[in-house]
Structure formats: structure tokens, C-alpha cells
Amino acid sequence: MGQNETAHAPTDDVSGETEEFDPIGTLTLIAIYFVILVLSWVYIYYIEFLGRDLVVVG
Amino acid sequence: MFLLGSVTYGAVGPGVAMVSDTEPTVDAGALDEDERFSEPRVEQVGEDEYAAYVVARQFGFQPDPIVVPANSTVTFYVTSADVIHGFEVAGTNANTMVVPGEVSEITVETDEPAEYGLICNEYCGAGHHVMEGKVNVVSQAEFESSGGDGE
Amino acid sequence: MSEAIEAEQTFADKFPEEARIVRAALLGSFLALTLGAIFGIIQTLHRTGVFRGLIDSTDYYTSLTAHGVFLALSFTTFFLVGLFTWAVVRSLDRPLLNTKITWTWYGLMAAGMTMTGVSILAGFVDSIDMSADVLFTFYAPLQAHPMFYAGLAVFIVGSWIAGADYFRTWLAWKRENPDERIPLQTFMVLTTMAMWYIASSAVAASVLIFLLPWSLGLIDQVNPTLTRTLFWFFGHPVVYFWLMPAYLLWYTVLPKLAGGRLFSDPLARVVFVLFLLLSTPVGIHHQYLDPGIAEGFKFISMTNTMFLLLPSLLTAFTVVASVEYGARQRGGSGLLGWLTDLPWRDPAFTGMMLAGLMFAAGGFSGMVNAGMNINYMIHNTIWVPGHFHLTVGTAVALTFMAATYWLWPQITNKPIYSRTIGLVQVVVWFIGMALMSNAMHAQGILGVPRRTAEPEYSGFDYPTMFGGFEELNIQIAIGGTLLFVSTVLFIGNLVLTMGNPKVSGLGDPIPSALSGPDDSPKVLDNLRLWVGIALTLVVLAYALPLAAIIQRGGLLGPGVGTYPVWLAPLLDALANAAATLLGGIADASASLAEVVG
Ligand SMILES: [Cu+2]
């Protein structure tokens, strides 16, 4: 129980700013996600959608 | 930003337009007295321009098949005689809701001759799954020889 | 907060009466899940043509209505009120004001859902003249039995009292602790319920003013665009109503399971405020292809929808950063190497992480849904249920199931029967959904419609792309079967857990955030302000469209008939009789006119 209360966690700080935690891994993951998102969007919109028959013009 | 821009404003470039409130309402219970829908049909309205008046009802479309000429501009006017239906030319971008009392106006450009399936894609009752039709894009010559009335 | 004490005691030890309520709500939720899963497997096999022997295609829609209502409304909402009761009491560290009120709303919700459920299930029995095969969107002029609408109304009123219960308990706490910030979980509950009041007011109005009187024969007709618009006024925020309890768990429980703590309390508050503000004025994006609504209104709705991406991105960042923090506390290192230092054997952790991953994939298909013109491609195709099986069907449902592995011991003092089965269960769900949802998206691009008993047609074949229609059907059937197996494992594990003896020492406290509430501006806690702005945005987004719809079609519709799904034979007879009668009258008056003329 309460293993998260031990050694590492800076339980005495409440401001949070003194904690040296830089979520670099998170930012990397989100960057990868964005790349996938942009590529998928280009495919679905420009190739799949605009490449179909009967484009609606009005 | 490119992403959001393209999602949001993508319509502007290729000139895609939305189904909207351009058409006045109709009396869904009295379509047989309506000038456009008493006789569902395809008719020529200009040079290479055609209008298709389509009625959706439980569980089919009229006319069936809807015959339109290739390389032309076709405006579908679709309404319902009973409940909410869908009008989807399968595998294409021609897709709209069909709401009783309203007329969905949707204009498309046809290319080469082709046969498409027409699907009701909104649940409309126990026989919904049998509600289908066809949209046949035929050559100009074939369209004219068939009488050009879309039947 | 009082973590030292909590470490000794579980929620069930501290608040036994509240724990009973939470258990009752969760059990109601799991009953709905079981029923929904049974209809789910029947549909999967029927629709894909693997096995059509169990129900007729005309009964498919009864099953589909049951699947939608039991899962999207009942499973989600009962879990939500259970979780929220737990969250409010736990984070305020005080009991509910009056549990009689609590049991009252529980009873109302249960009674309402029973009424609605019975009206739906009666559709399977031909001898009962009752049916509600109108799907969970109940678009008029298809008409269900009055009990369907009445049950929905009772259910929603029950949920309103639940919200009031949380607000009153919070106000009592506030009097006792005048200078403290609203605890994060309570803050999340209150903003979510505020959103729910705004959103559900529209569907309540639609049901009470139009649909229920209409089904009782008090009014002749309704305006289908109006009731449809009121449904989607509610229908989009309800998506966030399902999602907010999952977010609550991701923000407050998941980081702890990862071995860390929430990265930022202020960011979490900002996200919930944004959802309160933006969830509702976007519903018209479900109606991009509706006639009778101006393009401008659709455009405004799309713009608002794009702003909704912001809180979800903030959530992705905050939650993943909190998990990364936990991994690094556990000795994780490297740019991505920390991912291996997470407690992947814990079903609660793994389930929630997989749910989050699926949600990211759902983000993409949701973006496509939100795009106004690309909607032509996928509107009402099976792409759409493919999307929401990622969001509500996994991000929400899998998070709920995973969280149960952690929460259930806290509210019962009984350890989970088998954590290994739990782990298998969440992984099977993930695989099943990956197969099913992927194939549904692909079929959607082929143009295969949603909501149909037999998606194959006689007059044409679908084009072939990423595998043809048939192969994708097989994928859907396998995926759906795995999902059913996963549900059985979940329910089975839970039933066996109930047979476990009670033990002590299961208490597992939630640590406070790395950046606590004191770092967030006080204005975030000003609920009046946010509700005021939310209402203003709703009025801005909906006043003109609703006025335009009423002006076009009239309050009660432009000459639209009534199509009861529950009285078809009887009504036909009546209509014939009436026609004969009217014909007679017409003849009579005609001859009268002749005589007079
Ligand atoms: Cu139909």
C-alpha cells in the first residue's frame, strides 16, 4: 500500500515547480502521433475523398 | 495547423458544397399533387444540365433505376413520402439525408458511363435492408434514345 | 488530503452506506453491459451473414435498439453515477447529505430504464402489441410505444436528482471548508453534471413536449427536423458525458497505477471547463447532410467542433506525462525506454492504457467525421459506428472495465478473483475491437451503410479496396466474437470475485497532483461563471438554427405523418376503416352539395 509515497516522490513540495521533470518521452509520443495523423489525413481527404466519383458541387 | 485548416476549409479548394436549406418545404402527405414529385423523373434543364426528382418511401426509391447522362451536371432533388431515409450512391460522394417535408438538393458532375448502387442509409423501418435502387450513368446517345425521362 | 488515514482504510470501510450505493450502480451498469453484449454478438453474426438463424432480419432492429440503449445509455450512465458518487464522497471525504435522496434517484433511473427496456424487448414478442424499434436516436416520424419515451424521461429526471445530490453534498462541504479549493474529482463531477443539465434539457424537452404527447395521440404530428436537432443538441454532449468519467479515471487513478501522480491539477481543471463550454454548441455537426439547415449553421458547428480537439490534446499530454512520471519514478529511462518500466501486468493499468491508445485512433476517424464536406464520404456508413466503438465502445467501456479491477476491491473489501483473467480480458477486448473497428472503417469507405440487417444488396456489388466486403465481414465477425468473449470473462471474473471473502488491507490511496490545485487560478473554480458562458455559447449556436427550423416546418412539422413501429397491424386496420368512413362522408357531402347546388 502506498508504494508511491516512498523514497522518490517529493511529498514535501506543493509548488511542483521545483520538481525537475521534463516530459520528453510524452512529447516524442505526441509528435509521432501527429505525424501519423497528418499522413492519414492527407490520404483520406486528398486521395480517398477527392478522388471519388460524383463530387458534390452544389 | 495545416491539418485543422484542411479539415475546416478543405471545402473551399475543390468547391464542395453542402446540402442545405435552399429548397422550400413540401407536404410529404401530398406528394402526388406536387408538380415535381407526383411523377419522379429525370429531365433536362439546360445544356448538359439535368434535374432528377426522386422520392424515397418505405422501402424503395422512385424512379428506379435513375438514369442520367454521362459528362453532365445532375441535380438530385430528393424527398420522402413517409419517414426519414438516406440517399447514398454507394462508393461515391453523393450522399444525403432525406427528411419528410424537406427537399434535399445535391448537384454532382458525372463522368464516364457507370452503374452505381443506391442505398437507403438511415434506418426507416422493418424493411430498411431491402431499400435499394440504382443510379445508371449512360452515354448521351443512350440517354436520348431511351426517351430521356430517366425511366 | 488525508492520505495517511486512507492508506489504512478502503472506501467501503469509511463509507459503508455510500459503498453500497456505488455497488448497486455498478451492478446495474454491468447488467446492462451483459444484455448489450448478448445483442452485440447476435448482431455481429447476423449482419455479417455468418449466422442468421437466431432472429429474423426484421427483428434485427429490435436487437439494435436494445444494444444501443442498454450500452450507450444504461451501461454508461449507471457506471457514471456509481463512479461519481464514489469520487464525490472520496474527494470531499464526507458522506452524502441524505442517502434517502440517493436511493430515490437510483430507483428512478432503474425504473425508467426498466420501462424503456421492456418496451424495446417486447418487440421480440409478436403477441404483445408493443415495440420501440426506433434505435437509440428515435428519429420521428418513426414512433415507439409511449412507454419507451416515458421511461427515458423518468431515467433522465433520476440523473438530474443525482446531479443535485452531488451539488448539495459539495455545498455542505463548502460550508465546512470555506477556504479550500474544490477537490479535483469533485470539480470534475460538478462540471460534468453541469454539462449534463444543459445537454439533457433539450432531449427532455423533445420527449416531454413532442414525442411523448405524440405517441399518446395528443398531437397529430411533429417536425422531424426539430426533434432530430433537439436529439443532437443532446447527442453530442452525451458523448462527453460518457467520456468524462473515463477522463476522471485517467487523470486521477491511472497515474497512480503507473506508480506516479497526476502531472498537473490546473490543466485537468482547464480541460473539464473546456468540455463544459464546448460540448454542446457542436451538435449540428451530426446534421451536415440534413436538408432544411443552412450551410452557415453547419459551418459554425464545425468551427466549434475543431476547438473541442484542444481539451482532448491537453488530456493526451497531461495523462501520458503523468504516466511517464510514474515510469521514471520506477526507474524508467531513455526517450521511450520508460515505456517498458510500467506495470503492464496490472489489468487496471493495461486496460486503461489500451483504452487510451484506441481513443487516439478514434481521434483520427472523429476528425474525419467532424470535417463538413468529407462527411459526404462516410455519413451513415458503417465508418461511423466503427468510430464510436473506438470512443465509447473502448475508450469508455474498456476504461470502465479496467477501472473496476481497481475500484471493486475499494468498495467491497474483496480482492479480484483473478487478475490474470483480467489481463487477458482487457487484451482480448483490445484485439477484438482493433479487428472489428478497422474493418468497419474500411467497409464504410466502400459505402457499406450502418444500421442494416443485411448490408449486401441484390442490384450491385461494393468495390474492392483493402480487402473486399466479404473479407471485412469475416474480420468484423471475429472481432465481435472476441468482444463478446471478453465481456463474458469480465462478468465471470466479477461474479467469482463476489464469492471471495472480505479481507482487510486493500486500501489504496490516490496521491495528490505534482502541481496541485494551489497553482491553478481561483477563477477555474467559479462554476457559476463557466455555466453562464456555456449557456451563452449554447444560445449563440442554437437560437438561430432552432428558430429557422421552426419557421420553416412549423413547431409540429410540415404535413408529416405518423409511423408507429408498435401498432402497425392495428393502425392499418384503423386507417382502412377511417378511409372507408371518410370516403363515405365525402360521398355523402358530395351528393349533399349536388342537392344543395
Ligand atoms: Cu429507407
CSV table of N, CA and C and ligand atoms in Angstrom, one decimal, chain B residues 57 59 84-86 120 122-124 128 131, ligand 1:
chain,number,residue,atom,x,y,z
B,57,ARG,N,-39.4,6.2,-50.2
B,57,ARG,CA,-40.5,5.8,-49.4
B,57,ARG,C,-40.2,4.4,-48.9
B,59,PHE,N,-40.4,0.8,-49.0
B,59,PHE,CA,-38.9,0.7,-48.9
B,59,PHE,C,-38.4,0.6,-50.2
B,84,ILE,N,-37.9,9.4,-42.2
B,84,ILE,CA,-36.5,9.8,-42.6
B,84,ILE,C,-35.8,8.6,-43.3
B,85,HIS,N,-35.3,8.9,-44.5
B,85,HIS,CA,-34.4,7.9,-45.2
B,85,HIS,C,-33.1,8.5,-45.5
B,86,GLY,N,-32.2,7.7,-46.1
B,86,GLY,CA,-31.0,8.2,-46.6
B,86,GLY,C,-30.9,8.0,-48.1
B,120,CYS,N,-30.5,3.2,-49.1
B,120,CYS,CA,-31.1,4.0,-48.0
B,120,CYS,C,-30.2,3.7,-46.8
B,122,GLU,N,-30.3,5.4,-43.8
B,122,GLU,CA,-30.8,5.7,-42.5
B,122,GLU,C,-32.0,4.7,-42.2
B,123,TYR,N,-31.9,4.1,-41.0
B,123,TYR,CA,-33.0,3.2,-40.6
B,123,TYR,C,-34.4,3.8,-40.8
B,124,CYS,N,-35.2,3.0,-41.5
B,124,CYS,CA,-36.5,3.6,-41.8
B,124,CYS,C,-37.7,2.6,-41.6
B,128,HIS,N,-36.0,-1.9,-43.9
B,128,HIS,CA,-35.0,-1.0,-44.3
B,128,HIS,C,-33.9,-1.6,-45.1
B,131,MET,N,-34.3,-1.7,-48.9
B,131,MET,CA,-34.5,-0.5,-49.6
B,131,MET,C,-33.3,-0.1,-50.5
D,1,CU,CU,-35.2,4.0,-46.1
